[in-house]
XYZ file of C-alpha atoms in Angstrom:
647
model
C 67.815 62.449 3.597
C 71.048 64.144 3.195
C 69.286 66.382 0.594
C 66.791 67.414 2.990
C 69.258 68.157 5.797
C 71.135 70.266 3.340
C 67.924 72.489 2.530
C 67.076 72.938 6.402
C 70.534 74.268 7.045
C 70.544 76.410 3.956
C 66.978 77.854 5.079
C 67.870 78.279 8.852
C 71.330 79.902 7.981
C 69.260 82.463 5.955
C 66.433 82.704 8.520
C 68.803 83.383 11.503
C 70.883 85.646 9.634
C 68.001 87.699 8.743
C 67.232 87.963 12.483
C 70.532 88.649 13.457
C 70.673 91.686 11.159
C 67.277 92.989 11.889
C 68.410 92.972 15.878
C 71.727 94.663 15.156
C 69.779 97.369 13.237
C 67.251 97.515 16.304
C 70.592 97.918 18.475
C 71.718 100.764 16.247
C 68.099 102.564 16.831
C 68.532 102.256 20.720
C 72.236 103.450 20.851
C 71.364 106.447 18.471
C 68.037 107.366 20.602
C 68.463 105.913 23.742
C 68.086 109.727 25.376
C 64.414 109.020 24.208
C 64.061 106.803 27.575
C 63.018 109.967 29.239
C 66.103 111.206 30.656
C 67.096 107.817 32.343
C 69.898 105.565 31.271
C 69.445 101.917 30.257
C 71.245 101.389 33.620
C 68.277 103.546 35.573
C 65.621 101.745 33.253
C 66.878 98.329 34.230
C 68.790 95.904 31.457
C 65.834 93.584 31.775
C 63.426 95.800 30.579
C 65.904 96.748 27.869
C 66.257 93.110 27.100
C 62.636 92.529 27.097
C 62.052 94.990 24.516
C 64.985 93.328 22.105
C 63.176 89.873 23.028
C 59.932 91.534 21.734
C 61.868 92.739 18.699
C 62.882 89.282 17.693
C 59.177 88.332 18.117
C 58.151 90.390 15.806
C 60.825 90.066 13.138
C 60.543 86.432 13.217
C 56.973 86.855 12.014
C 58.144 88.776 8.910
C 61.149 86.325 8.518
C 58.530 83.317 8.400
C 56.419 85.205 6.117
C 59.586 85.444 3.726
C 60.553 81.897 4.394
C 57.296 80.503 3.158
C 57.820 80.238 -0.579
C 61.369 79.041 -0.462
C 60.433 76.294 2.060
C 57.315 75.334 -0.157
C 59.440 74.982 -3.099
C 62.565 73.190 -1.823
C 60.183 70.894 0.245
C 58.298 69.940 -3.180
C 61.692 69.407 -4.687
C 63.029 67.352 -1.886
C 59.975 65.180 -1.857
C 59.642 64.587 -5.518
C 63.169 63.815 -5.506
C 64.072 66.842 -8.057
C 67.251 68.661 -8.351
C 67.296 71.274 -5.604
C 69.947 73.758 -7.418
C 67.518 75.700 -9.605
C 64.915 76.092 -6.556
C 67.975 77.160 -4.451
C 68.618 79.894 -7.125
C 65.125 81.115 -7.138
C 65.145 81.235 -3.327
C 68.136 82.926 -3.193
C 66.575 85.543 -5.331
C 63.571 85.750 -3.262
C 65.523 86.012 -0.244
C 67.626 88.716 -1.492
C 65.355 90.777 -2.889
C 62.645 90.576 0.004
C 64.901 90.928 2.900
C 66.870 93.777 1.172
C 63.502 95.563 1.343
C 62.831 94.692 4.751
C 66.259 95.865 5.868
C 65.463 99.122 3.937
C 62.552 99.824 5.839
C 64.446 98.782 9.138
C 67.160 101.102 8.400
C 65.061 104.204 7.284
C 62.798 103.612 10.571
C 65.802 104.893 12.555
C 65.395 108.307 11.361
C 62.041 108.594 11.055
C 61.441 107.179 14.639
C 64.202 109.625 15.975
C 62.211 112.647 14.410
C 58.555 111.402 14.661
C 59.073 109.248 17.823
C 56.683 106.545 16.261
C 57.679 103.507 13.979
C 57.639 104.017 10.219
C 53.836 103.689 9.218
C 51.512 103.966 6.611
C 51.720 107.939 6.302
C 55.052 107.623 4.301
C 52.902 106.765 1.534
C 51.394 110.026 1.393
C 55.042 111.332 0.619
C 54.733 109.566 -2.818
C 52.561 112.317 -3.988
C 55.500 114.822 -3.617
C 58.268 112.542 -4.827
C 60.530 115.480 -5.897
C 60.191 117.247 -2.585
C 60.772 113.680 -0.582
C 63.927 112.826 -2.874
C 65.337 116.350 -2.289
C 64.944 115.983 1.544
C 66.669 112.570 1.544
C 69.813 113.813 -0.915
C 70.084 116.771 1.039
C 70.084 115.665 4.375
C 73.592 114.251 4.894
C 72.423 111.651 7.737
C 70.048 110.199 5.681
C 72.487 109.595 2.945
C 74.341 107.556 5.401
C 71.522 105.516 6.214
C 71.094 104.503 2.519
C 74.745 103.749 2.130
C 74.852 101.638 5.246
C 71.534 99.549 3.724
C 73.417 99.239 0.491
C 76.246 97.580 2.509
C 73.960 95.475 4.346
C 71.988 94.261 1.191
C 75.052 93.236 -0.538
C 76.988 91.288 2.414
C 73.485 89.494 3.022
C 72.938 88.610 -0.788
C 76.639 87.191 -1.116
C 75.739 85.448 2.122
C 72.619 83.813 0.690
C 74.385 82.805 -2.528
C 77.250 81.655 -0.684
C 75.247 79.296 1.331
C 73.600 78.043 -1.647
C 76.715 77.209 -3.305
C 78.313 75.793 -0.172
C 75.027 73.329 0.067
C 74.808 72.302 -3.344
C 78.658 71.783 -4.071
C 78.070 69.528 -1.180
C 75.514 67.137 -2.751
C 76.280 63.850 -3.921
C 74.914 61.640 -6.700
C 74.016 59.219 -4.157
C 72.089 61.692 -2.327
C 69.019 61.179 -5.047
C 68.958 57.517 -3.834
C 66.259 57.191 -1.255
C 64.420 54.340 0.545
C 60.643 54.312 1.507
C 61.290 55.060 5.174
C 63.225 58.071 4.516
C 60.605 59.304 2.145
C 58.197 59.084 5.030
C 60.500 60.793 7.312
C 61.020 63.604 4.700
C 57.361 64.080 4.180
C 56.681 64.037 8.070
C 59.763 66.711 8.830
C 58.247 68.750 5.815
C 55.148 68.788 7.656
C 56.526 69.745 10.873
C 58.712 72.535 9.159
C 55.469 73.927 7.482
C 53.635 74.035 10.958
C 56.371 75.634 12.644
C 56.646 78.320 9.806
C 52.799 78.785 10.169
C 53.150 79.522 14.003
C 56.041 81.680 13.314
C 53.810 83.704 11.088
C 51.029 83.760 13.260
C 53.710 84.614 15.898
C 51.741 82.593 18.722
C 49.664 79.621 19.364
C 46.351 81.533 20.347
C 43.340 81.852 18.495
C 44.501 85.783 17.311
C 47.879 86.160 15.686
C 50.357 88.663 17.108
C 49.289 92.239 17.203
C 50.690 95.480 17.608
C 49.910 95.527 21.031
C 51.628 92.934 22.097
C 54.949 94.831 22.069
C 53.639 97.055 24.874
C 54.949 95.841 28.384
C 55.556 98.790 30.520
C 55.033 102.307 30.892
C 58.136 103.564 28.937
C 56.956 104.677 25.344
C 60.379 104.450 23.850
C 61.015 100.909 24.973
C 57.496 99.864 23.949
C 58.049 100.843 20.363
C 61.767 99.450 20.493
C 60.097 95.963 20.235
C 57.913 96.729 17.103
C 58.933 95.590 14.083
C 59.232 98.407 11.617
C 58.167 96.058 8.763
C 55.132 94.614 10.478
C 54.286 98.129 11.998
C 54.430 99.231 8.151
C 52.081 96.633 6.910
C 49.664 96.616 9.604
C 49.256 100.145 9.917
C 48.560 100.194 6.026
C 45.912 97.590 6.614
C 44.440 99.353 9.336
C 44.085 102.568 7.001
C 42.429 100.477 4.324
C 39.952 99.017 6.375
C 36.155 99.535 5.501
C 35.122 100.639 8.827
C 37.638 103.503 8.900
C 36.402 105.188 5.965
C 35.163 108.747 6.715
C 31.583 109.187 7.980
C 29.879 111.952 6.068
C 26.439 112.706 7.504
C 26.010 116.696 7.174
C 28.422 119.426 6.348
C 31.395 119.650 8.742
C 31.178 123.208 9.096
C 27.425 123.351 10.065
C 28.123 120.275 12.396
C 31.026 121.993 14.220
C 28.762 125.293 14.516
C 26.204 123.157 16.526
C 28.744 121.355 18.376
C 30.480 124.821 19.625
C 26.965 126.376 20.631
C 25.553 123.230 22.241
C 28.602 122.411 24.297
C 29.068 126.137 25.143
C 25.706 126.034 27.095
C 26.657 122.678 28.632
C 30.204 123.740 29.864
C 30.533 124.660 33.547
C 33.992 126.053 35.001
C 34.089 126.306 38.706
C 35.173 128.939 40.540
C 37.695 127.052 42.452
C 38.593 123.700 43.328
C 38.506 122.746 46.981
C 41.641 120.920 48.253
C 40.625 117.648 49.611
C 42.388 114.212 50.272
C 42.641 112.315 47.451
C 40.085 109.233 47.193
C 40.922 105.903 45.412
C 38.652 105.018 42.338
C 37.437 101.924 41.559
C 35.724 101.559 38.263
C 33.955 98.162 37.613
C 32.683 97.889 34.042
C 30.242 94.962 33.725
C 30.081 93.272 30.342
C 26.565 93.167 28.569
C 24.813 94.324 31.577
C 21.640 96.109 30.246
C 19.710 98.244 32.843
C 16.798 95.788 31.702
C 18.158 93.254 34.029
C 17.618 95.182 37.027
C 14.611 95.313 39.245
C 14.736 98.893 39.210
C 13.902 99.227 35.487
C 11.245 96.552 35.620
C 12.909 93.215 35.591
C 11.231 90.501 37.865
C 13.790 87.611 37.361
C 15.423 88.637 40.439
C 19.230 88.154 39.094
C 20.843 91.689 40.199
C 20.058 91.608 43.947
C 23.456 93.487 44.530
C 23.448 95.913 41.616
C 19.788 96.657 42.776
C 20.765 97.388 46.464
C 23.736 99.345 45.410
C 21.511 101.560 43.292
C 19.435 102.899 46.231
C 22.898 103.536 48.120
C 24.832 105.707 45.470
C 24.311 108.514 43.167
C 22.315 106.906 40.293
C 21.503 107.729 36.915
C 18.633 106.043 35.609
C 18.662 107.702 32.089
C 22.348 106.655 31.162
C 22.932 105.292 27.865
C 26.421 103.318 26.563
C 28.228 105.186 23.548
C 27.733 102.196 21.058
C 27.328 98.493 21.348
C 30.523 96.890 21.872
C 32.876 96.730 24.998
C 35.434 98.887 23.123
C 32.921 101.723 22.712
C 32.243 101.721 26.408
C 35.933 101.876 27.528
C 36.997 104.671 25.323
C 33.743 106.765 25.695
C 33.902 106.359 29.493
C 37.585 106.593 30.007
C 38.401 109.360 27.617
C 35.037 111.389 27.005
C 34.206 110.952 23.455
C 31.189 109.250 21.315
C 31.435 106.198 19.688
C 31.335 106.438 15.837
C 29.214 102.973 14.832
C 31.041 99.938 14.343
C 34.548 101.750 14.167
C 36.728 100.697 17.283
C 38.930 103.747 17.896
C 41.293 101.886 20.055
C 42.402 99.990 17.389
C 45.087 100.936 15.063
C 49.069 100.287 14.647
C 49.350 104.294 15.251
C 48.033 105.032 19.002
C 47.046 108.669 19.517
C 47.315 110.093 23.192
C 44.197 111.291 24.696
C 45.774 113.594 27.702
C 42.684 114.632 29.457
C 41.287 111.004 29.833
C 40.354 109.801 33.312
C 43.536 107.483 33.812
C 45.569 110.281 32.011
C 44.595 112.636 34.568
C 44.505 110.825 37.657
C 48.171 109.290 36.848
C 49.168 112.964 36.327
C 47.654 113.649 40.126
C 49.967 111.014 41.478
C 47.540 108.130 41.416
C 48.533 104.731 40.651
C 46.791 103.096 37.552
C 46.147 99.725 36.586
C 43.369 97.894 34.256
C 42.279 94.359 34.919
C 41.000 91.973 32.427
C 39.911 88.257 32.058
C 41.079 87.920 28.466
C 44.663 88.381 26.713
C 45.885 91.929 26.826
C 46.092 92.310 23.040
C 42.535 91.730 22.857
C 41.022 95.236 20.934
C 44.402 96.355 21.160
C 44.081 97.036 24.813
C 47.523 96.658 26.006
C 49.007 98.919 23.839
C 46.227 101.602 23.965
C 45.778 101.919 27.549
C 49.534 101.954 28.229
C 49.855 104.607 25.746
C 46.981 106.332 27.444
C 47.207 106.540 31.357
C 47.501 103.038 32.637
C 50.989 101.774 34.718
C 49.840 98.313 34.810
C 47.901 95.929 32.647
C 46.624 92.576 34.132
C 45.543 90.114 31.562
C 45.132 86.259 30.776
C 48.893 86.285 30.853
C 49.235 87.153 34.339
C 46.982 84.435 35.693
C 47.320 80.468 35.865
C 46.477 78.463 32.949
C 44.518 76.477 35.095
C 41.851 79.598 35.849
C 41.369 80.045 32.160
C 37.785 78.828 31.391
C 37.258 79.890 27.926
C 38.322 81.861 24.844
C 37.807 84.943 26.982
C 40.019 83.923 29.817
C 39.186 83.574 33.506
C 35.919 83.620 35.037
C 34.842 86.702 36.954
C 35.191 85.567 40.572
C 38.811 84.864 39.853
C 39.483 88.169 38.268
C 38.122 89.871 41.511
C 39.923 87.554 43.446
C 43.178 88.255 41.607
C 42.418 92.072 41.774
C 41.779 92.802 45.569
C 45.487 91.815 47.085
C 46.976 93.900 44.053
C 44.690 96.768 45.302
C 45.617 96.103 48.970
C 49.277 96.659 47.803
C 48.545 99.918 46.198
C 47.009 101.068 49.284
C 49.829 99.983 51.687
C 52.338 101.921 49.099
C 50.312 105.077 50.581
C 49.767 106.411 46.840
C 45.950 106.826 45.862
C 44.950 104.257 43.010
C 42.674 104.108 40.126
C 41.641 100.637 39.094
C 39.552 99.774 36.277
C 38.067 96.208 36.179
C 36.335 94.639 33.144
C 34.190 91.746 33.662
C 33.498 89.072 31.133
C 30.957 86.169 32.357
C 27.742 87.576 30.839
C 29.245 87.183 27.372
C 29.125 84.167 25.298
C 30.477 81.315 25.533
C 28.765 81.333 29.143
C 30.556 79.496 31.892
C 29.057 78.930 35.209
C 31.068 77.439 37.618
C 29.767 74.182 39.554
C 29.892 75.662 42.642
C 27.388 78.389 41.656
C 23.842 77.655 42.075
C 21.644 79.986 40.235
C 18.024 80.374 40.831
C 17.148 80.857 37.113
C 17.295 77.800 34.795
C 17.475 80.112 31.920
C 21.348 80.526 31.177
C 20.822 84.150 29.656
C 19.826 85.137 33.216
C 21.744 82.621 35.393
C 24.849 84.149 33.837
C 23.611 87.817 35.076
C 23.048 86.292 38.561
C 26.593 85.133 38.591
C 27.861 88.501 37.588
C 26.203 90.315 40.371
C 27.138 87.692 42.566
C 30.821 88.235 41.869
C 30.728 91.871 42.267
C 28.781 91.605 45.312
C 31.679 89.171 47.022
C 34.218 91.574 45.802
C 32.571 94.738 47.397
C 31.803 93.076 50.352
C 35.372 91.829 50.781
C 36.810 95.306 50.011
C 34.593 96.534 52.870
C 36.583 94.921 55.263
C 40.173 96.628 53.732
C 41.024 99.948 55.525
C 40.930 101.975 52.184
C 37.533 101.098 51.414
C 36.212 104.470 53.044
C 38.549 106.320 51.201
C 37.293 104.712 47.872
C 34.951 105.805 45.056
C 32.973 102.744 43.314
C 31.855 103.062 39.918
C 29.471 100.549 38.565
C 28.775 100.873 34.933
C 27.651 98.666 32.047
C 29.830 98.660 29.105
C 27.015 98.275 26.756
C 23.578 96.343 27.217
C 22.313 93.366 25.233
C 18.649 92.529 23.643
C 16.450 91.810 26.889
C 12.668 91.038 25.993
C 10.860 92.375 23.008
C 12.488 94.857 20.801
C 10.483 97.974 19.868
C 12.715 99.750 17.467
C 15.472 98.973 15.402
C 17.865 100.184 18.197
C 16.673 98.204 20.844
C 16.716 100.470 24.049
C 18.201 97.421 26.225
C 20.982 97.550 23.973
C 22.271 101.143 25.002
C 20.507 101.416 28.141
C 23.023 100.617 31.039
C 23.194 101.225 34.870
C 25.566 103.725 36.059
C 26.053 104.052 39.795
C 28.622 106.285 41.870
C 29.179 104.782 45.641
C 31.498 106.027 48.551
C 31.344 106.132 52.339
C 29.197 108.716 53.433
C 27.351 109.388 49.797
C 23.778 110.842 50.173
C 21.805 108.576 47.666
C 19.843 110.357 45.131
C 18.896 109.618 41.648
C 19.951 112.222 39.043
C 17.435 112.090 36.172
C 19.204 114.133 33.682
C 20.011 112.233 30.322
C 23.517 111.005 30.459
C 25.843 108.972 28.329
C 29.536 107.453 28.832
C 31.087 110.220 27.614
C 29.872 112.285 30.842
C 31.483 109.929 32.975
C 35.176 111.490 33.113
C 34.217 114.815 33.759
C 31.612 113.954 36.204
C 33.820 111.605 38.032
C 36.711 114.301 38.405
C 34.043 116.588 39.852
C 33.215 114.069 42.391
C 37.091 113.696 43.460
C 37.587 117.449 43.186
C 39.999 117.101 40.676
C 40.688 120.143 38.578
C 40.470 119.442 35.250
C 40.030 120.764 31.486
C 36.526 120.540 30.297
C 35.954 117.349 28.013
C 35.488 117.969 24.279
C 32.044 116.043 24.386
C 31.459 115.294 28.333
C 29.830 117.143 30.478
C 29.790 117.238 34.417
C 26.484 115.594 35.480
C 26.819 116.967 39.027
C 26.583 120.300 37.729
C 24.669 120.399 34.201
C 21.856 118.615 32.759
C 21.186 117.237 29.719
C 17.650 117.392 28.065
C 18.653 114.566 25.599
C 21.226 112.112 24.374
C 22.605 110.234 21.530
C 24.266 106.816 21.119
C 25.239 104.632 18.088
C 24.958 100.589 16.953
C 27.095 99.324 14.391
C 25.102 100.784 11.832
C 22.772 103.509 12.981
C 22.620 106.756 15.100
C 20.134 107.190 17.822
C 19.182 110.434 19.339
C 16.361 110.720 21.874
C 14.648 112.970 24.736
C 11.952 112.035 27.227
C 9.400 111.513 24.433
C 10.792 111.100 21.121
C 13.356 108.829 19.525
C 15.227 109.398 16.218
C 17.147 106.948 14.227
C 19.174 107.361 11.154
C 21.168 104.663 9.115
C 23.645 106.263 7.076
C 24.252 103.463 4.635
C 20.652 103.133 3.327
C 19.759 106.952 4.392
C 16.754 105.702 6.073
C 15.304 107.655 8.977
C 12.833 106.312 11.559
C 10.571 108.128 14.266
C 9.320 106.693 17.573
C 6.991 108.206 20.032
C 7.849 107.181 23.719
C 5.077 106.259 25.887
C 4.482 104.238 28.968
C 3.722 101.556 26.915
C 6.628 101.547 24.823
C 7.717 102.938 21.633
C 5.155 103.761 18.804
C 6.382 104.215 15.405
C 5.326 107.705 13.336
C 5.584 108.082 9.610
C 6.089 111.862 9.754
C 8.841 113.920 11.437
C 7.929 117.022 13.298
C 9.965 119.944 14.888
C 11.112 117.527 17.839
C 12.597 114.918 15.549
C 14.224 117.752 13.463
C 16.065 118.860 16.375
C 17.119 115.458 17.857
C 18.396 114.812 13.906
C 20.424 117.965 13.908
C 21.774 116.897 17.434
C 22.651 113.626 16.744
C 24.229 114.074 13.362
C 26.252 117.238 14.131
C 27.594 115.652 17.263
C 28.428 112.411 15.783
C 29.891 114.402 12.359
C 31.947 116.689 14.908
C 33.284 113.753 16.552
C 34.351 112.059 12.906
C 35.991 115.361 12.077
C 37.636 115.617 15.369
C 39.296 111.912 15.044
C 40.328 112.544 11.536
C 42.287 115.578 12.640
C 43.637 113.344 15.391
C 44.807 110.944 13.270
C 46.438 113.207 11.002
C 48.105 115.072 13.579
C 49.595 111.796 14.713
C 50.613 110.856 11.435
C 51.929 114.401 10.539
C 53.876 114.902 14.121
């Protein structure tokens, strides 16, 4: 038993010392770059917030430390359980600790000048410097401050190595021959404690008990970008940014010649851009943007459903500016969020919100309204780091994120957090508080109930016995309940309500390889005094931002891909699924599958979609349109990533 205690003492000493050194390096970063707080001193910002950043740093550092700990813990546990001499295993562990921690300390130290120059933690972009080894070496040697960082790292590595081998020597020298004698109960206790230690190390590597391991997004907790990034572990960030860049879904999309695509894009958008002569100055309106999970237009009576599960959406459709030919950018929630809030198309299965390096989209709806004095908040049911939402949204215009971490544990009903009724119940008093502050607010509320696993509360009695429709009825009820309660609030008459599906789902029979019900979603804009009408222009989620800014009377830069639907019409639209690109007008649907290079053609009639085997000029135009716009988006996003890495 004494042998096991010595081993644990050795491992914990090394582990905690490693965490202490990581924190000291972070402190040096903070002291040398605190001016990046944005003109605020630590006192102005609040030491509580600074402390939160450091605590998050320890959290992320512990993940790396636990990965380093795994091999020594395994070797020494085997040695103790099998009653072997631990001295050779400790020597191996000491070498392992010295090498791995020295490398980790090097990354952390080098991160200081890197962060001060790029205002982002060290990431996978450094590997591009390896192609220019002589230039990089000259840069490091030629800059005196860089040499001091390297010398500092050498000192840290030497002192740490001496400490590790000193601890090894101290633990081994204190062992007695009698420590090899062990009773059966002691053996059982050692095995049990070893299992506990392994479980603790496993949780440490994951960073949390949840179903997902810790992600970069978890470091973001406030609106200050310096403090958000201060909490990141440079080692963790470098590793995960490298993994992100190597994922197959991040491979470059090549559909047509980039110059040809760019020429088409510029010509098409030049015809669609609308620049008003002036913008009338009006009192700012609040905006509540309700994004509904998996809400296909095909669930609504307006679009042919006879299930009667969306009485509220059907009623508000008739009272709003409604868009019957509105399509989601893709088939995932992240596609709908990114496209509608920041005005870009989806790139098939790629999640443009993910990634350790987060670009800024300064002309997005939340960014634009934040700059105009709005309070901005995002409400979701699940944990905030899902799909990198916390990090991405805090970087791109949202002051506050309300997520599963904010709600009582008793209200969590499944892996996606709380139910819709509680989400709205929680959001309403927050909005009341914003209104009382006197500032206009922009609140985005993302529902979840219409996503498996379906959870219907006991108190809700659905008309339909089919869960696929009963859950839609519940989602519709929750939105109606929130809307009717909001009607009683003083801020209601000065608020624009937007209702949109993030994407749809398969409803009824699929008549093509890209089921229309998956991309055809409702989009309605309601406000007090609105003159209801249906806008029959084809429309997509990328058009939401410029359209809403027009309704608000907010002057804005024209979106790169979206158009103002209040001023300009689309005669056709394009959208994607995970593995296909679709482009359609009122009577034709063109589908292209890049992996198989397969093309499909459909005529759209009142009876449905009729496949045809040969292309004609209409399909040729749709092909040019869809592929050019996706290629232009790909090239823009590639340039955006490179810009972030090279800044």
